[in-house]
XYZ file of C-alpha atoms in Angstrom:
715
model
C 0.000 0.000 0.000
C 1.490 3.265 -1.063
C 1.998 5.977 1.520
C 1.212 9.481 0.335
C 3.270 12.320 1.804
C 2.612 16.036 1.691
C 5.369 18.042 0.112
C 6.609 20.363 2.828
C 9.385 21.941 0.807
C 8.437 25.405 1.969
C 8.479 24.354 5.604
C 11.824 22.582 5.238
C 13.238 25.612 3.450
C 12.231 28.115 6.107
C 13.393 25.841 8.920
C 16.838 25.492 7.377
C 17.009 29.200 6.566
C 15.963 30.241 10.046
C 18.430 27.883 11.639
C 21.252 29.374 9.622
C 20.196 33.002 10.047
C 19.010 33.111 13.637
C 20.939 30.482 15.542
C 23.658 32.944 16.458
C 21.303 35.645 17.706
C 19.398 33.103 19.785
C 22.441 31.582 21.452
C 25.044 34.301 21.732
C 23.462 35.915 24.785
C 23.275 34.346 28.209
C 19.921 35.584 29.532
C 18.814 34.643 33.009
C 15.617 36.620 33.499
C 12.180 35.444 32.356
C 11.633 38.692 30.499
C 14.716 38.013 28.388
C 13.431 34.543 27.574
C 10.066 36.065 26.637
C 11.748 38.473 24.237
C 13.605 35.633 22.550
C 10.426 33.582 22.345
C 8.532 36.426 20.647
C 11.359 36.914 18.171
C 11.517 33.206 17.394
C 7.759 32.742 16.992
C 7.464 35.848 14.820
C 10.160 34.578 12.464
C 8.587 31.128 12.218
C 5.164 32.570 11.405
C 6.506 35.104 8.921
C 8.357 32.423 7.010
C 5.985 29.504 7.270
C 2.343 30.492 7.711
C 0.018 29.808 4.801
C -1.574 33.258 4.949
C 0.769 35.706 6.655
C -0.962 38.855 7.890
C 0.499 42.314 8.086
C 1.420 43.304 11.629
C -0.267 46.697 11.600
C -2.643 48.730 13.752
C -5.654 46.593 12.829
C -3.735 43.496 13.851
C -2.703 45.220 17.078
C -6.311 46.066 17.932
C -7.367 42.445 17.414
C -4.590 41.163 19.701
C -5.538 43.782 22.288
C -9.197 42.732 22.272
C -8.482 38.998 22.613
C -5.756 39.402 25.211
C -7.710 41.685 27.546
C -10.751 39.438 27.181
C -8.582 36.444 28.025
C -7.180 38.142 31.129
C -10.539 39.137 32.598
C -13.306 37.381 30.636
C -16.171 38.188 33.001
C -14.885 41.649 33.937
C -14.609 41.122 37.671
C -11.060 42.372 38.207
C -10.294 45.371 36.000
C -11.935 48.754 36.429
C -12.936 51.018 33.591
C -9.917 53.201 34.406
C -7.641 50.172 33.982
C -9.125 49.469 30.589
C -8.547 53.076 29.544
C -4.906 52.805 30.611
C -4.528 49.647 28.560
C -6.332 51.156 25.586
C -3.476 53.630 25.139
C -1.493 50.654 23.779
C -4.276 49.360 21.515
C -2.471 50.263 18.280
C 1.069 49.815 19.604
C 1.170 46.062 20.189
C 2.337 45.309 16.648
C 5.303 47.637 17.141
C 6.040 46.159 20.550
C 6.049 42.658 19.069
C 8.450 43.714 16.341
C 10.738 45.395 18.866
C 10.400 42.669 21.512
C 9.002 45.330 23.837
C 7.064 43.946 26.811
C 5.865 47.208 28.397
C 2.188 46.551 27.618
C 2.370 42.946 28.788
C 4.097 43.907 32.048
C 1.562 46.680 32.689
C -1.434 44.389 32.311
C -0.048 41.563 34.425
C 1.092 43.836 37.240
C -2.274 45.616 37.242
C -4.088 42.301 37.269
C -2.113 41.123 40.286
C -2.895 44.384 42.073
C -6.644 44.094 41.398
C -6.551 40.435 42.378
C -5.250 41.323 45.824
C -7.915 44.005 46.218
C -10.798 41.783 45.163
C -9.618 38.928 47.397
C -10.868 40.987 50.341
C -14.403 40.999 48.926
C -15.349 37.399 49.504
C -14.642 37.358 53.244
C -17.094 40.185 53.783
C -19.657 39.219 51.133
C -19.924 35.598 52.254
C -20.001 36.406 55.973
C -23.765 36.917 56.230
C -26.688 34.897 54.785
C -28.131 35.777 51.388
C -31.789 36.722 51.158
C -33.297 34.587 48.413
C -36.690 36.284 48.788
C -35.490 39.511 47.191
C -36.708 40.140 43.643
C -33.280 40.375 42.052
C -31.729 39.186 38.789
C -28.242 38.714 37.378
C -27.156 39.146 33.771
C -24.336 36.799 32.762
C -23.700 38.381 29.357
C -20.345 39.680 30.540
C -18.979 40.121 27.040
C -21.378 42.998 26.393
C -21.194 44.404 29.907
C -19.066 47.439 30.682
C -16.242 47.477 33.206
C -17.063 48.646 36.732
C -16.582 52.374 37.290
C -15.123 51.963 40.787
C -14.401 49.424 43.530
C -17.895 49.819 44.996
C -19.500 48.835 41.703
C -17.001 46.000 41.268
C -17.803 44.712 44.738
C -21.509 44.625 43.850
C -20.690 42.561 40.769
C -18.887 40.022 42.947
C -21.804 39.962 45.411
C -24.260 39.028 42.651
C -21.991 36.282 41.381
C -21.539 34.873 44.891
C -25.288 34.965 45.455
C -26.002 33.224 42.146
C -23.497 30.475 42.918
C -24.869 30.025 46.426
C -28.469 29.995 45.200
C -27.671 27.272 42.681
C -26.028 25.131 45.344
C -28.804 25.874 47.853
C -31.403 24.686 45.335
C -29.452 21.475 44.689
C -29.098 20.786 48.412
C -32.835 21.234 48.956
C -33.608 18.916 46.066
C -31.236 16.275 47.464
C -32.782 16.562 50.908
C -36.333 16.250 49.571
C -35.342 13.155 47.642
C -33.722 11.592 50.715
C -36.813 12.348 52.801
C -39.008 10.631 50.235
C -36.843 7.519 50.354
C -36.209 7.480 54.100
C -38.516 9.174 56.591
C -35.904 8.913 59.356
C -33.405 11.197 57.593
C -32.763 14.326 59.638
C -34.196 17.354 57.896
C -32.010 20.439 57.779
C -33.527 23.905 57.954
C -33.304 26.345 55.058
C -30.912 28.409 57.153
C -28.632 25.402 57.596
C -28.743 24.609 53.885
C -28.048 28.243 52.956
C -25.042 28.298 55.268
C -23.785 25.046 53.771
C -24.236 26.418 50.247
C -22.469 29.648 51.174
C -19.576 27.683 52.637
C -19.242 25.728 49.388
C -19.137 29.033 47.496
C -16.490 30.342 49.891
C -14.347 27.243 49.422
C -14.729 27.527 45.674
C -13.634 31.165 45.535
C -10.761 30.514 47.929
C -9.602 27.774 45.634
C -9.898 30.166 42.699
C -7.728 32.796 44.358
C -5.226 30.173 45.466
C -4.971 28.922 41.908
C -4.561 32.407 40.467
C -1.880 33.167 43.032
C 0.048 30.140 41.827
C 0.243 31.413 38.255
C 3.694 32.373 37.087
C 4.856 34.876 34.517
C 5.159 32.115 31.908
C 1.445 31.315 32.301
C 0.433 34.894 31.570
C 2.939 35.103 28.743
C 1.464 32.008 27.050
C -1.893 33.794 27.035
C -0.299 36.891 25.532
C 1.566 34.939 22.854
C -1.532 32.968 21.871
C -3.544 36.183 21.602
C -0.924 37.139 19.039
C -0.510 33.916 17.037
C -4.238 33.056 16.963
C -4.847 36.143 14.824
C -3.425 34.261 11.849
C -6.005 31.467 12.117
C -7.726 29.431 14.877
C -5.366 26.473 14.541
C -2.049 28.294 14.881
C -1.165 28.034 18.563
C 1.824 28.321 20.819
C 2.270 25.181 22.917
C 4.096 25.887 26.147
C 6.217 22.944 27.373
C 3.406 21.487 29.498
C 0.922 21.936 26.666
C 3.336 20.301 24.237
C 3.558 17.265 26.530
C -0.237 16.998 26.543
C -0.322 17.337 22.776
C 2.150 14.481 22.407
C 0.066 12.330 24.738
C -3.094 13.069 22.780
C -1.378 12.107 19.534
C -0.394 8.764 21.047
C -4.023 7.957 21.731
C -3.440 6.882 25.341
C -5.199 8.860 28.042
C -5.845 8.087 31.693
C -8.837 9.390 33.572
C -12.405 9.796 32.323
C -11.505 9.944 28.622
C -12.706 13.420 27.699
C -10.986 16.490 26.328
C -11.725 19.647 28.284
C -11.580 23.320 27.472
C -11.888 26.421 29.644
C -14.909 28.525 28.718
C -15.012 31.644 30.837
C -15.317 30.208 34.357
C -16.488 26.827 33.133
C -14.787 23.577 32.165
C -16.393 22.441 28.911
C -16.434 18.995 27.324
C -15.129 19.456 23.781
C -14.637 15.795 22.936
C -15.589 12.451 24.435
C -12.816 10.005 23.576
C -14.142 6.874 21.937
C -13.492 3.872 24.123
C -12.839 5.856 27.287
C -14.802 5.662 30.549
C -16.961 8.703 29.701
C -17.776 7.195 26.306
C -18.628 3.859 27.902
C -20.722 5.595 30.558
C -22.633 7.402 27.813
C -23.902 10.306 29.931
C -21.310 12.996 29.139
C -21.520 14.755 25.778
C -19.844 17.562 23.866
C -20.945 20.943 25.203
C -21.552 19.808 28.795
C -20.065 21.999 31.534
C -18.427 20.287 34.519
C -19.213 22.315 37.631
C -18.131 20.147 40.555
C -15.869 17.153 41.155
C -16.114 14.698 44.051
C -13.687 11.872 44.751
C -15.041 8.538 45.975
C -13.480 8.998 49.421
C -14.664 12.585 49.925
C -17.854 13.896 51.516
C -18.130 17.144 49.582
C -17.634 17.980 45.933
C -15.129 20.621 44.887
C -16.580 23.434 42.799
C -14.242 23.845 39.816
C -15.935 26.887 38.299
C -13.299 29.569 38.095
C -10.527 27.064 38.686
C -7.466 26.867 36.484
C -8.004 24.210 33.827
C -4.824 22.336 34.740
C -5.996 22.012 38.332
C -9.510 21.020 37.306
C -8.060 18.309 35.095
C -5.913 17.081 37.968
C -9.064 16.655 40.075
C -10.965 14.876 37.318
C -8.263 12.424 36.294
C -6.949 9.732 38.580
C -5.776 6.125 38.891
C -7.490 3.349 37.004
C -10.399 1.826 38.927
C -11.144 4.854 41.118
C -14.520 6.563 40.941
C -15.226 10.250 40.376
C -18.600 12.016 40.602
C -19.092 14.980 38.265
C -21.814 17.588 38.666
C -22.554 18.578 35.093
C -24.670 21.275 33.489
C -26.012 19.590 30.362
C -26.260 21.327 27.001
C -30.023 21.622 27.548
C -29.525 23.536 30.811
C -30.389 20.740 33.234
C -28.007 19.634 36.001
C -26.957 16.019 36.433
C -24.579 14.018 38.646
C -22.532 11.510 36.669
C -20.520 8.671 38.226
C -17.532 7.522 36.182
C -14.969 4.858 37.003
C -11.604 6.018 35.739
C -9.643 3.843 33.372
C -6.924 3.861 30.753
C -8.499 4.739 27.415
C -8.022 1.673 25.303
C -6.476 2.244 21.912
C -8.551 -0.637 20.582
C -11.716 1.416 20.847
C -10.250 4.239 18.798
C -9.906 1.793 15.921
C -12.484 1.070 13.237
C -15.198 -1.376 14.204
C -17.942 -2.995 12.178
C -21.357 -4.522 12.644
C -24.014 -6.163 10.522
C -27.746 -5.547 10.370
C -30.581 -7.197 8.470
C -33.430 -5.312 6.874
C -36.187 -7.051 4.933
C -34.054 -10.162 4.640
C -30.964 -8.395 3.272
C -27.655 -8.087 5.138
C -25.839 -4.753 5.428
C -22.686 -3.564 7.144
C -21.756 -0.491 9.162
C -18.228 0.660 9.970
C -17.622 3.247 12.648
C -14.362 5.173 12.212
C -13.612 7.449 15.222
C -10.484 8.958 13.655
C -8.003 8.497 10.810
C -5.311 6.997 13.008
C -1.811 5.823 12.151
C 1.517 5.041 13.768
C 3.580 8.228 13.521
C 6.796 6.216 13.523
C 5.812 3.577 10.996
C 2.898 3.949 8.580
C 3.024 0.253 7.708
C 1.910 -0.593 11.225
C -1.788 -0.777 12.041
C -3.661 2.250 10.715
C -7.161 3.308 9.713
C -6.718 2.277 6.074
C -5.397 -1.211 6.786
C -8.188 -1.813 9.325
C -10.913 -0.557 6.980
C -9.586 -2.841 4.254
C -9.862 -5.852 6.564
C -13.415 -4.954 7.554
C -14.447 -4.540 3.907
C -13.014 -7.929 3.045
C -14.858 -9.505 5.976
C -18.138 -7.878 4.930
C -17.617 -9.164 1.414
C -17.083 -12.678 2.782
C -20.531 -12.667 4.385
C -22.061 -11.066 1.266
C -23.216 -7.778 2.810
C -25.267 -5.868 0.223
C -24.360 -2.322 1.267
C -22.176 -0.325 3.644
C -22.529 2.647 5.980
C -19.339 4.441 7.051
C -20.029 6.487 10.176
C -17.780 9.558 10.350
C -19.847 11.464 12.888
C -17.677 13.166 15.526
C -14.554 12.126 13.589
C -12.192 15.094 13.880
C -9.688 13.873 11.276
C -6.158 12.527 11.387
C -3.802 11.111 8.793
C -4.204 12.357 5.223
C -2.455 9.281 3.870
C -5.123 6.987 5.289
C -7.871 9.078 3.648
C -6.341 8.617 0.216
C -5.923 4.890 0.760
C -9.466 4.433 2.072
C -11.005 6.383 -0.799
C -9.163 4.064 -3.171
C -11.082 1.061 -1.839
C -14.262 2.441 -3.440
C -13.057 3.809 -6.797
C -11.076 2.401 -9.678
C -8.323 5.033 -9.502
C -8.015 8.801 -9.581
C -7.512 11.954 -7.484
C -8.811 12.127 -3.913
C -7.756 15.540 -2.592
C -5.722 18.585 -3.616
C -3.268 20.380 -1.329
C -1.989 23.919 -1.905
C 0.824 25.747 -0.101
C 1.496 29.448 0.457
C 3.248 29.757 -2.907
C 0.213 28.341 -4.723
C 1.970 25.073 -5.460
C -0.773 22.468 -5.786
C -0.343 18.740 -5.322
C -3.047 16.265 -6.318
C -3.021 13.189 -4.107
C -4.290 10.208 -6.068
C -5.300 6.617 -5.651
C -3.208 4.774 -8.236
C -4.413 1.284 -7.329
C -7.139 0.110 -9.724
C -8.252 -2.604 -7.297
C -11.766 -1.835 -5.995
C -12.500 -3.664 -2.759
C -16.094 -2.469 -2.352
C -18.244 -1.926 -5.459
C -21.628 -2.074 -3.718
C -23.862 0.732 -2.347
C -22.202 3.158 0.066
C -23.579 5.747 2.521
C -21.439 8.106 4.610
C -22.821 9.579 7.840
C -21.478 12.964 9.008
C -22.354 15.719 11.453
C -21.089 19.175 12.445
C -18.144 17.581 14.265
C -16.910 15.643 11.229
C -13.769 17.584 10.373
C -10.622 17.702 8.277
C -9.814 14.176 7.019
C -13.469 13.151 7.472
C -14.485 15.980 5.181
C -11.934 14.924 2.591
C -13.315 11.381 2.390
C -16.954 12.517 2.363
C -16.218 15.159 -0.279
C -14.326 12.754 -2.533
C -17.074 10.137 -2.395
C -19.644 12.852 -3.068
C -17.721 14.294 -6.019
C -17.314 10.851 -7.545
C -21.051 10.247 -6.943
C -19.865 7.114 -5.197
C -21.759 7.585 -1.927
C -24.810 9.297 -0.502
C -23.748 11.655 2.294
C -26.333 11.881 5.090
C -26.073 14.151 8.096
C -25.900 17.766 9.191
C -26.454 20.626 6.780
C -22.698 20.956 6.602
C -19.664 19.454 8.293
C -17.177 21.298 10.528
C -15.356 23.203 7.794
C -11.689 22.712 8.667
C -9.747 22.700 5.428
C -6.264 23.538 6.676
C -3.083 21.595 7.410
C -0.949 22.182 10.512
C 2.621 21.237 11.340
C 4.017 21.220 14.879
C 7.402 22.934 14.997
C 9.630 22.245 18.002
C 11.059 25.649 18.940
C 13.952 24.065 20.811
C 15.596 23.115 17.528
C 16.801 26.700 17.193
C 18.238 26.946 20.671
C 21.874 25.922 20.851
C 23.698 25.894 24.201
C 20.719 27.744 25.675
C 20.125 28.190 29.385
C 16.470 29.120 28.875
C 15.124 25.599 29.200
C 12.273 24.187 27.148
C 10.826 26.755 24.727
C 7.772 24.728 23.748
C 6.436 24.372 20.209
C 4.363 26.185 17.613
C 1.479 24.545 15.787
C 1.312 26.443 12.521
C -0.989 26.301 9.501
C 1.050 25.682 6.346
C -1.372 24.355 3.692
C -5.022 24.109 2.628
C -7.132 21.179 1.418
C -9.302 21.326 -1.672
C -11.865 18.958 -3.068
C -11.216 17.354 -6.407
C -13.982 19.595 -7.789
C -11.796 22.572 -6.842
C -13.775 23.881 -3.888
C -12.209 24.264 -0.458
C -13.653 22.447 2.540
C -12.660 25.485 4.622
C -15.673 27.122 6.342
C -18.239 25.518 4.024
C -17.302 21.967 4.914
C -19.240 19.307 3.020
C -22.943 19.820 2.442
C -24.866 16.591 2.951
C -26.850 15.140 0.068
C -29.577 14.482 2.626
C -29.416 17.177 5.302
C -30.906 16.171 8.665
C -31.192 18.261 11.848
C -29.455 17.152 15.042
C -28.902 18.620 18.507
C -26.023 20.789 17.222
C -27.966 22.348 14.346
C -28.545 25.765 15.904
C -25.488 26.326 18.097
C -22.042 27.698 17.260
C -19.776 24.715 16.800
C -17.988 24.817 13.422
C -14.915 26.481 11.968
C -17.045 29.418 10.843
C -17.811 30.182 14.484
C -14.160 30.783 15.405
C -12.484 34.149 15.237
C -10.000 34.659 12.392
C -10.883 31.611 10.280
C -9.158 31.394 6.928
C -11.475 32.164 3.996
C -13.166 29.795 1.592
C -11.801 29.785 -1.936
C -11.424 27.427 -4.840
C -8.837 26.284 -7.338
C -9.027 24.456 -10.642
C -10.715 21.055 -10.404
C -8.696 17.889 -10.779
C -9.225 15.575 -13.720
C -11.625 12.827 -12.682
C -14.636 10.838 -13.906
C -17.700 10.141 -11.772
C -18.357 6.565 -10.733
C -21.559 6.064 -12.767
C -22.426 2.928 -10.824
C -25.889 3.929 -9.565
C -28.905 3.921 -11.846
C -31.188 5.833 -9.437
C -28.922 8.048 -7.291
C -30.863 11.313 -7.612
C -34.212 9.635 -7.037
C -32.958 7.880 -3.895
C -31.702 11.201 -2.467
C -35.015 12.878 -3.265
C -37.001 10.050 -1.665
C -34.817 10.086 1.464
C -35.337 13.822 1.942
C -39.085 13.425 1.643
C -39.145 10.481 4.023
C -37.160 12.300 6.715
C -39.167 15.523 6.406
C -42.184 13.728 7.877
C -40.270 11.582 10.388
C -41.590 12.341 13.904
C -38.269 11.417 15.546
C -36.396 13.874 13.326
C -38.998 16.550 14.070
C -38.521 16.006 17.812
C -34.727 16.215 17.426
C -35.128 19.493 15.529
C -37.415 20.874 18.234
C -34.869 19.850 20.873
C -32.048 21.540 18.932
C -33.984 24.810 18.799
C -34.725 24.589 22.511
C -31.049 23.969 23.288
C -30.198 27.105 21.319
C -32.699 29.153 23.324
C -31.275 27.808 26.582
C -27.720 28.644 25.602
C -28.773 32.188 24.729
C -30.292 32.707 28.178
C -28.331 35.349 30.104
C -30.808 36.673 32.692
C -31.343 34.585 35.819
C -33.434 35.225 38.896
C -31.761 35.427 42.298
C -35.122 34.840 43.968
C -35.451 31.238 45.120
C -39.061 30.724 44.066
C -38.508 32.193 40.617
C -35.228 30.318 40.207
C -36.897 27.035 41.209
C -39.705 27.625 38.732
C -37.178 28.231 35.949
C -35.260 25.055 36.833
C -38.507 23.067 36.965
C -39.385 24.258 33.453
C -35.969 23.172 32.191
C -36.317 19.750 33.780
C -39.841 19.369 32.403
C -38.637 20.118 28.884
C -35.761 17.697 29.385
C -38.283 14.962 30.197
C -40.126 15.703 26.970
C -36.988 15.116 24.963
C -36.190 11.857 26.736
C -38.290 10.288 23.984
C -35.340 10.859 21.661
C -33.222 8.376 23.603
C -36.102 5.936 23.906
C -36.526 5.621 20.144
C -36.228 2.156 18.595
C -35.648 1.346 14.936
C -36.533 -2.328 15.489
C -33.296 -3.263 13.726
C -30.920 -5.737 15.366
C -27.166 -5.339 15.002
C -24.644 -8.151 15.356
C -20.859 -8.431 15.377
C -19.081 -10.098 12.481
C -18.137 -13.781 12.937
C -14.458 -13.065 13.670
C -15.359 -10.636 16.447
C -18.000 -12.929 17.906
C -15.193 -15.437 18.488
C -13.121 -12.780 20.278
C -16.093 -11.741 22.413
C -16.447 -15.264 23.768
C -13.074 -14.754 25.450
C -13.377 -11.051 26.323
C -16.328 -9.943 28.453
C -15.174 -6.327 28.233
C -15.381 -6.395 24.436
C -18.796 -8.037 24.703
C -20.077 -5.195 26.862
C -18.650 -2.545 24.568
C -20.213 -4.048 21.477
C -23.522 -4.550 23.276
C -23.597 -0.859 24.158
C -22.709 0.118 20.606
C -25.368 -2.137 19.087
C -28.008 -0.799 21.475
C -27.020 2.721 20.461
C -27.284 1.826 16.776
C -30.745 0.342 17.272
C -31.917 3.733 18.633
C -30.207 5.753 15.905
C -32.672 7.174 13.398
C -29.826 8.383 11.159
C -28.369 4.892 10.813
C -31.861 3.542 10.213
C -32.295 5.942 7.287
C -28.831 5.092 5.968
C -29.776 1.394 5.823
C -32.987 2.301 4.002
C -30.993 4.309 1.440
C -28.609 1.395 0.919
C -31.531 -0.861 0.169
C -32.983 1.681 -2.272
C -29.754 2.227 -4.219
C -29.453 0.182 -7.396
C -25.990 -0.612 -8.740
C -25.583 -1.035 -12.503
C -22.676 -3.474 -12.835
C -22.456 -2.856 -16.595
C -21.911 0.878 -16.050
C -19.089 0.146 -13.610
C -17.386 -2.110 -16.143
C -17.798 0.432 -18.924
C -16.316 3.154 -16.710
C -13.387 0.910 -15.860
C -12.672 0.241 -19.559
C -12.917 3.958 -20.291
C -10.270 4.725 -17.687
């Protein structure tokens, strides 16, 4: 199997050039202070970006203003530290940051960090006073959490009031939860001692106090390098959302994530204002197996199995929150989670090592009206970074296709939902299993050099009907495969209106390679965008992604989740199409697509999913909350009532039964863990209306073998 490699001549050229030109300037001086290291780091990163980024921007006043906006927002996202006077002081530098970057001047950075530390010490005094006395939850009071559009406080008195409202909101939320827990205990056991509202309020206030103390302790532990990473990333992220500076600790995490081995709950987390947000549930990990956590959930509290009280992680540094969530294999952690629909749920997860096996492709069979079909789930386009000939997504997919052929499956669904991408080489190889030969994807660099990556193997492993499932989280390599199969008219793409829209290529550059005899220590790395993908029809997958042939709503339909929702995304464009011929194997492709659209438009399950998606959007746009207990309780009750309505989505049944292939059934007889995993997957498939429709489409598609043969002779 041929391995396709991107031509990184430009990258190699600028690396060699930089090494020759800058190695002396980066090693001749013996700096000891952090500020000197920061200056060198800015100089190094600027050179790397200038020479290697796909779409280098001019460092001018507009650029400076964008860095200023993102950096200040990153420092104080909910505007509870800086005063309006501070912001005005900072604003004097709004158009000077570009010049300071060029001159390695850190005056603005030092000003902001020193001012932040000063305000931090002043605001630390607030919580002792504000949490000393009980809150009155009978007052008719509200809080607006749209901090992005709020102004800075005029003075310390106004700032103190802002903190008071936030403390009261946090305490009210906890107070409500404690009352709910007590009521539930009283229903189950009449002998349980009932606490008074005053006792519960005091307990809730104490939890808030502990949470804010932990926040201030964490912030006090931050070092200059932590603030500087924020500053640098406010700078480099202006080029595009995927160009990032990886500080040494972040680089270590990146390397671990690339290896596919994670310990803990098996979820990737991201800081969102004061919240810890689930951005990915790792296939095969404990959270995935548990099935209750999902992308978009906010983790609010963490409780260890041997602890009485949960730790509120809102406002906590992400690193510290992660440390609380992860832990040794076999230990239990309880997460208090705010779901994407606004409801609150406690989730018990037993920690484990995320098994690589479950990140691999897996297949199942299903019968419909007496005919046998196959489904392959591909979580990512994985490969061994050291040796491509080792197990990878392409070699595994090939084996599954051969096994499905052996049992005479009549059609195939490839599930790429939530697949964020991976190896480009595997995409090209996999696409080749379904076409005779030809181009799969085009790649262009900053100098407009275009390379067409082709399948040159005329062997077609699967010549039967094919459906590809996608959603808004299908990105990068997933979009390449879906687009290629769509352009060849080889598959029907079913899923979200459009996929994620990431059509760029990144390389990770180790910044230490320039440092010779340096005393600075680890400089980290830079993930930099160097190329763009294009479909074989010439259109970019950037921003637009891949539009499904049969577009179906899902729970992400109305919320910001794709590339287009980032700041500074690279634009969509197109180049000349590659030379290719469509597959011509289906005799009724357009009619099948039309029929599927009509069928789904009247599907009650799809209509309920669409209604749920719209409701989720409305909940996420909610910024005004009552600080009156009765009103707050009524609002929570409405949320929980709506959540019950949408439970019908999870209770859906397609009445289709899924089974493992014969080879895996033999393995399952010896591995109870694998048996449980496949049982969960098959149960999930049986409730999946999208897979149900995909099987229907497979059965409707008619393959004209004569047309395939004629096309092969033509080529």
